[in-house]
């Protein structure tokens, strides 16, 4: 498996470089690493962030939606590779279990112009049996996945208490208090002098 996945990674690397015109000298050596890094953006970042915030806020994540996308430090959802294959793969999984009309995939909005889905997926979307949501910002994905408003910071710098961010902030404050109280009342250990 490792050998095969290594070969697959090398093949993908070659395709990215060829597509960028490396072999024709159109891209310099410094650009090669940047191209590869861009090609491999963490397409699980939105899912990972959702899992962490869901856990902290003690709110469940809808299991009928898949999500793919990279996210930057400003919360902007960035495009990823293989979007058609990811959508079609989740669609096949849903179809095997039975399409309910609540299933779908959340993708970066910037990837929507690259969609070339098979006819079966397109028909299911048109019939309301499956959905593809394009999002620009992490809050849009969170609200689709969790079903609760993400929350906007108010003038005092706080979030609405029942929002995702409000519940997360409250839990983080609780955790900070636990850490702050952890060592209270304990004596300082005796220092050994040489």
Tab-separated table of N, CA, C and O in Angstrom, residues 45-104:
chain	number	residue	atom	x	y	z
A	45	UNK	N	-9.755	20.487	6.158
A	45	UNK	CA	-9.644	21.538	7.171
A	45	UNK	C	-11.004	22.031	7.651
A	45	UNK	O	-11.189	22.254	8.853
A	46	UNK	N	-11.970	22.198	6.764
A	46	UNK	CA	-13.291	22.664	7.178
A	46	UNK	C	-13.955	21.612	8.063
A	46	UNK	O	-14.547	21.929	9.090
A	47	UNK	N	-13.817	20.350	7.694
A	47	UNK	CA	-14.389	19.265	8.499
A	47	UNK	C	-13.721	19.208	9.870
A	47	UNK	O	-14.397	19.035	10.900
A	48	UNK	N	-12.408	19.360	9.910
A	48	UNK	CA	-11.679	19.321	11.180
A	48	UNK	C	-12.085	20.478	12.089
A	48	UNK	O	-12.331	20.287	13.285
A	49	UNK	N	-12.180	21.670	11.519
A	49	UNK	CA	-12.590	22.835	12.294
A	49	UNK	C	-14.019	22.660	12.811
A	49	UNK	O	-14.310	22.957	13.973
A	50	UNK	N	-14.893	22.128	11.973
A	50	UNK	CA	-16.278	21.877	12.387
A	50	UNK	C	-16.322	20.886	13.549
A	50	UNK	O	-17.065	21.082	14.514
A	51	UNK	N	-15.523	19.837	13.476
A	51	UNK	CA	-15.504	18.833	14.539
A	51	UNK	C	-15.058	19.446	15.867
A	51	UNK	O	-15.661	19.181	16.912
A	52	UNK	N	-14.033	20.283	15.833
A	52	UNK	CA	-13.529	20.907	17.060
A	52	UNK	C	-14.581	21.846	17.647
A	52	UNK	O	-14.903	21.781	18.845
A	53	UNK	N	-15.148	22.719	16.806
A	53	UNK	CA	-16.141	23.680	17.303
A	53	UNK	C	-17.409	22.977	17.771
A	53	UNK	O	-18.007	23.370	18.777
A	54	UNK	N	-17.813	21.939	17.068
A	54	UNK	CA	-18.988	21.160	17.468
A	54	UNK	C	-18.780	20.549	18.846
A	54	UNK	O	-19.672	20.568	19.700
A	55	UNK	N	-17.603	20.016	19.073
A	55	UNK	CA	-17.293	19.406	20.366
A	55	UNK	C	-17.279	20.450	21.475
A	55	UNK	O	-17.882	20.247	22.538
A	56	UNK	N	-16.606	21.565	21.247
A	56	UNK	CA	-16.543	22.620	22.264
A	56	UNK	C	-17.926	23.205	22.554
A	56	UNK	O	-18.258	23.487	23.708
A	57	UNK	N	-18.731	23.397	21.510
A	57	UNK	CA	-20.065	23.987	21.670
A	57	UNK	C	-21.096	22.957	22.117
A	57	UNK	O	-22.227	23.322	22.437
A	58	UNK	N	-20.705	21.686	22.132
A	58	UNK	CA	-21.609	20.588	22.493
A	58	UNK	C	-22.858	20.593	21.601
A	58	UNK	O	-23.987	20.517	22.078
A	59	UNK	N	-22.609	20.689	20.295
A	59	UNK	CA	-23.678	20.673	19.296
A	59	UNK	C	-23.361	19.596	18.255
A	59	UNK	O	-22.232	19.514	17.783
A	60	UNK	N	-24.348	18.775	17.888
A	60	UNK	CA	-24.083	17.700	16.925
A	60	UNK	C	-23.936	18.220	15.493
A	60	UNK	O	-24.468	19.268	15.132
A	61	UNK	N	-23.228	17.446	14.680
A	61	UNK	CA	-23.031	17.751	13.264
A	61	UNK	C	-23.970	16.861	12.444
A	61	UNK	O	-24.084	15.664	12.713
A	62	UNK	N	-24.636	17.446	11.466
A	62	UNK	CA	-25.495	16.671	10.563
A	62	UNK	C	-24.659	15.620	9.844
A	62	UNK	O	-23.656	15.938	9.218
A	63	UNK	N	-25.097	14.393	9.911
A	63	UNK	CA	-24.359	13.305	9.286
A	63	UNK	C	-24.787	13.066	7.841
A	63	UNK	O	-24.206	12.238	7.156
A	64	UNK	N	-25.772	13.799	7.365
A	64	UNK	CA	-26.243	13.628	5.992
A	64	UNK	C	-25.491	14.516	5.011
A	64	UNK	O	-25.745	14.466	3.813
A	65	UNK	N	-24.580	15.328	5.514
A	65	UNK	CA	-23.792	16.213	4.663
A	65	UNK	C	-22.318	15.857	4.739
A	65	UNK	O	-21.793	15.603	5.813
A	66	UNK	N	-21.676	15.870	3.586
A	66	UNK	CA	-20.226	15.749	3.510
A	66	UNK	C	-19.684	17.156	3.285
A	66	UNK	O	-20.383	18.023	2.771
A	67	UNK	N	-18.437	17.368	3.659
A	67	UNK	CA	-17.833	18.688	3.470
A	67	UNK	C	-16.393	18.507	3.022
A	67	UNK	O	-15.693	17.614	3.480
A	68	UNK	N	-15.983	19.356	2.113
A	68	UNK	CA	-14.596	19.378	1.674
A	68	UNK	C	-14.203	20.828	1.461
A	68	UNK	O	-15.028	21.647	1.055
A	69	UNK	N	-12.978	21.144	1.763
A	69	UNK	CA	-12.504	22.505	1.553
A	69	UNK	C	-11.391	22.856	2.507
A	69	UNK	O	-11.330	22.355	3.627
A	70	UNK	N	-10.537	23.712	2.044
A	70	UNK	CA	-9.469	24.259	2.848
A	70	UNK	C	-9.971	25.587	3.412
A	70	UNK	O	-10.841	26.222	2.834
A	71	UNK	N	-9.433	25.987	4.559
A	71	UNK	CA	-9.844	27.258	5.167
A	71	UNK	C	-8.592	28.016	5.588
A	71	UNK	O	-7.657	27.421	6.107
A	72	UNK	N	-8.585	29.320	5.341
A	72	UNK	CA	-7.429	30.111	5.764
A	72	UNK	C	-7.698	30.748	7.124
A	72	UNK	O	-8.763	30.562	7.714
A	73	UNK	N	-6.748	31.523	7.628
A	73	UNK	CA	-6.855	32.097	8.963
A	73	UNK	C	-7.949	33.145	9.076
A	73	UNK	O	-8.335	33.530	10.178
A	74	UNK	N	-8.507	33.592	7.948
A	74	UNK	CA	-9.604	34.561	7.968
A	74	UNK	C	-10.964	33.886	7.849
A	74	UNK	O	-11.990	34.552	7.792
A	75	UNK	N	-10.963	32.562	7.777
A	75	UNK	CA	-12.218	31.834	7.654
A	75	UNK	C	-12.714	31.700	6.228
A	75	UNK	O	-13.815	31.200	5.996
A	76	UNK	N	-11.902	32.119	5.270
A	76	UNK	CA	-12.298	32.016	3.859
A	76	UNK	C	-12.073	30.584	3.380
A	76	UNK	O	-11.030	29.992	3.636
A	77	UNK	N	-13.072	30.053	2.691
A	77	UNK	CA	-12.982	28.693	2.183
A	77	UNK	C	-12.238	28.733	0.854
A	77	UNK	O	-12.604	29.486	-0.047
A	78	UNK	N	-11.201	27.923	0.748
A	78	UNK	CA	-10.346	27.922	-0.436
A	78	UNK	C	-10.612	26.677	-1.280
A	78	UNK	O	-10.983	25.627	-0.760
A	79	UNK	N	-10.413	26.802	-2.581
A	79	UNK	CA	-10.681	25.668	-3.476
A	79	UNK	C	-9.742	24.488	-3.243
A	79	UNK	O	-8.652	24.649	-2.706
A	80	UNK	N	-10.214	23.322	-3.659
A	80	UNK	CA	-9.466	22.079	-3.478
A	80	UNK	C	-9.512	21.293	-4.787
A	80	UNK	O	-10.272	21.622	-5.696
A	81	UNK	N	-8.725	20.267	-4.887
A	81	UNK	CA	-8.722	19.415	-6.070
A	81	UNK	C	-9.678	18.248	-5.927
A	81	UNK	O	-10.101	17.896	-4.830
A	82	UNK	N	-10.040	17.654	-7.058
A	82	UNK	CA	-10.866	16.452	-7.073
A	82	UNK	C	-12.292	16.655	-6.632
A	82	UNK	O	-12.925	15.728	-6.130
A	83	UNK	N	-12.828	17.851	-6.829
A	83	UNK	CA	-14.170	18.148	-6.313
A	83	UNK	C	-15.245	17.262	-6.942
A	83	UNK	O	-16.144	16.794	-6.240
A	84	UNK	N	-15.170	17.006	-8.241
A	84	UNK	CA	-16.176	16.160	-8.897
A	84	UNK	C	-16.170	14.751	-8.324
A	84	UNK	O	-17.232	14.183	-8.021
A	85	UNK	N	-14.979	14.197	-8.158
A	85	UNK	CA	-14.853	12.841	-7.633
A	85	UNK	C	-15.364	12.751	-6.193
A	85	UNK	O	-15.982	11.753	-5.810
A	86	UNK	N	-15.125	13.776	-5.407
A	86	UNK	CA	-15.586	13.781	-4.021
A	86	UNK	C	-17.110	13.826	-3.956
A	86	UNK	O	-17.726	13.096	-3.180
A	87	UNK	N	-17.716	14.681	-4.764
A	87	UNK	CA	-19.173	14.774	-4.792
A	87	UNK	C	-19.774	13.459	-5.274
A	87	UNK	O	-20.703	12.914	-4.656
A	88	UNK	N	-19.251	12.944	-6.378
A	88	UNK	CA	-19.802	11.706	-6.945
A	88	UNK	C	-19.601	10.523	-6.004
A	88	UNK	O	-20.475	9.653	-5.907
A	89	UNK	N	-18.494	10.490	-5.283
A	89	UNK	CA	-18.250	9.416	-4.328
A	89	UNK	C	-19.253	9.441	-3.182
A	89	UNK	O	-19.809	8.401	-2.803
A	90	UNK	N	-19.524	10.613	-2.630
A	90	UNK	CA	-20.498	10.706	-1.542
A	90	UNK	C	-21.909	10.419	-2.067
A	90	UNK	O	-22.704	9.761	-1.398
A	91	UNK	N	-22.197	10.884	-3.266
A	91	UNK	CA	-23.504	10.607	-3.875
A	91	UNK	C	-23.721	9.100	-3.983
A	91	UNK	O	-24.794	8.600	-3.646
A	92	UNK	N	-22.713	8.364	-4.456
A	92	UNK	CA	-22.827	6.902	-4.597
A	92	UNK	C	-23.109	6.253	-3.250
A	92	UNK	O	-23.931	5.342	-3.152
A	93	UNK	N	-22.428	6.728	-2.214
A	93	UNK	CA	-22.641	6.195	-0.871
A	93	UNK	C	-24.080	6.450	-0.414
A	93	UNK	O	-24.738	5.564	0.132
A	94	UNK	N	-24.563	7.653	-0.650
A	94	UNK	CA	-25.941	8.004	-0.272
A	94	UNK	C	-26.951	7.204	-1.082
A	94	UNK	O	-27.966	6.741	-0.547
A	95	UNK	N	-26.676	7.037	-2.360
A	95	UNK	CA	-27.597	6.303	-3.233
A	95	UNK	C	-27.748	4.860	-2.763
A	95	UNK	O	-28.854	4.314	-2.759
A	96	UNK	N	-26.663	4.241	-2.342
A	96	UNK	CA	-26.709	2.860	-1.840
A	96	UNK	C	-27.594	2.734	-0.605
A	96	UNK	O	-28.249	1.731	-0.412
A	97	UNK	N	-27.586	3.765	0.229
A	97	UNK	CA	-28.395	3.749	1.457
A	97	UNK	C	-29.810	4.265	1.191
A	97	UNK	O	-30.673	4.114	2.053
A	98	UNK	N	-29.990	4.926	0.067
A	98	UNK	CA	-31.287	5.510	-0.280
A	98	UNK	C	-31.251	7.018	-0.153
A	98	UNK	O	-30.958	7.545	0.924
A	99	UNK	N	-31.540	7.701	-1.255
A	99	UNK	CA	-31.543	9.163	-1.241
A	99	UNK	C	-32.765	9.661	-0.476
A	99	UNK	O	-33.881	9.192	-0.684
A	100	UNK	N	-32.535	10.606	0.428
A	100	UNK	CA	-33.597	11.095	1.301
A	100	UNK	C	-34.009	12.534	1.014
A	100	UNK	O	-35.006	13.005	1.549
A	101	UNK	N	-33.214	13.237	0.213
A	101	UNK	CA	-33.483	14.649	-0.026
A	101	UNK	C	-32.797	15.556	0.990
A	101	UNK	O	-32.832	16.769	0.862
A	102	UNK	N	-32.195	14.967	2.024
A	102	UNK	CA	-31.476	15.762	3.031
A	102	UNK	C	-29.964	15.648	2.863
A	102	UNK	O	-29.220	16.339	3.558
A	103	UNK	N	-29.524	14.791	1.956
A	103	UNK	CA	-28.088	14.560	1.784
A	103	UNK	C	-27.492	15.558	0.794
A	103	UNK	O	-28.179	16.066	-0.085
A	104	UNK	N	-26.201	15.786	0.963
A	104	UNK	CA	-25.520	16.682	0.045
A	104	UNK	C	-24.064	16.859	0.410
A	104	UNK	O	-23.557	16.248	1.351
